[in-house]
């Protein structure tokens, strides 16, 4: 989800480049947060020229524009993952569309497995940093010719996750009475779609990783490259299976179920962070 503000990127014309005028407003299904927006306009991904289409069960496929408690926002219902078969730059393309429509703040959320033993299912982990395993193998969304209109060839990402917003989110969590559920940690993105092996998780623990997923880092890199301010968090939807004798295996159903159970609290959390951003920017 992202906040729309003035100041579209110079030299880029969204209407011209994406023929946005040809997109038909559409509304059928929606996640509760996007559903709760006022004055919504929805655009299914397959109506946007050159846009990828989400193939993951539980991941919807439309862009939703509207007002969240009076603040103009753009939501993605359904994101793109490398394991779906798209090049990584295409997975991150919606972030560039956001930049082009004048967005300067990105709030990225994901479902992740809790590797840190202190984490419980249902915890919210504010992301303070990431380990981009895909990038270790050269799978970086900025690979290829650099488009200078968005940002520099070699962007720094060492402060990708805004420290002030992280602190504010921590405060907001406490004010909401969910302080005990809020964590702060390091997220990693794996290629997926297979979940991790026990040995892989043991290695990741040594690296200081707290939560494991298959998204977000490539979106954050692209947002950071184009100068957007980023806040991101993981909902810990399951505990990582770190021994060979656990009865339950990692599964997507548990991920979906935990997401559903926490919809309302996440919606309120995001809404309050959005209010904080508008009051402080
Ligand atoms: O990161 P998001 O898109 O929230 O989803 C996470 O949940 C799915 C696995 O259950 C994977 O797609 C993983 O990345």
Coordinates of N, CA, C and O in Angstrom, one line a residue, residues 39 113 142:
X39 N -14.5 6.2 -1.8 CA -14.3 6.7 -3.2 C -13.4 5.8 -4.0 O -12.5 6.3 -4.7
X113 N 7.4 -16.5 7.9 CA 7.6 -17.5 8.9 C 8.5 -16.9 10.0 O 9.5 -16.3 9.7
X142 N 17.1 -4.1 -10.0 CA 17.8 -3.0 -10.7 C 18.8 -3.4 -11.7 O 19.5 -2.6 -12.4

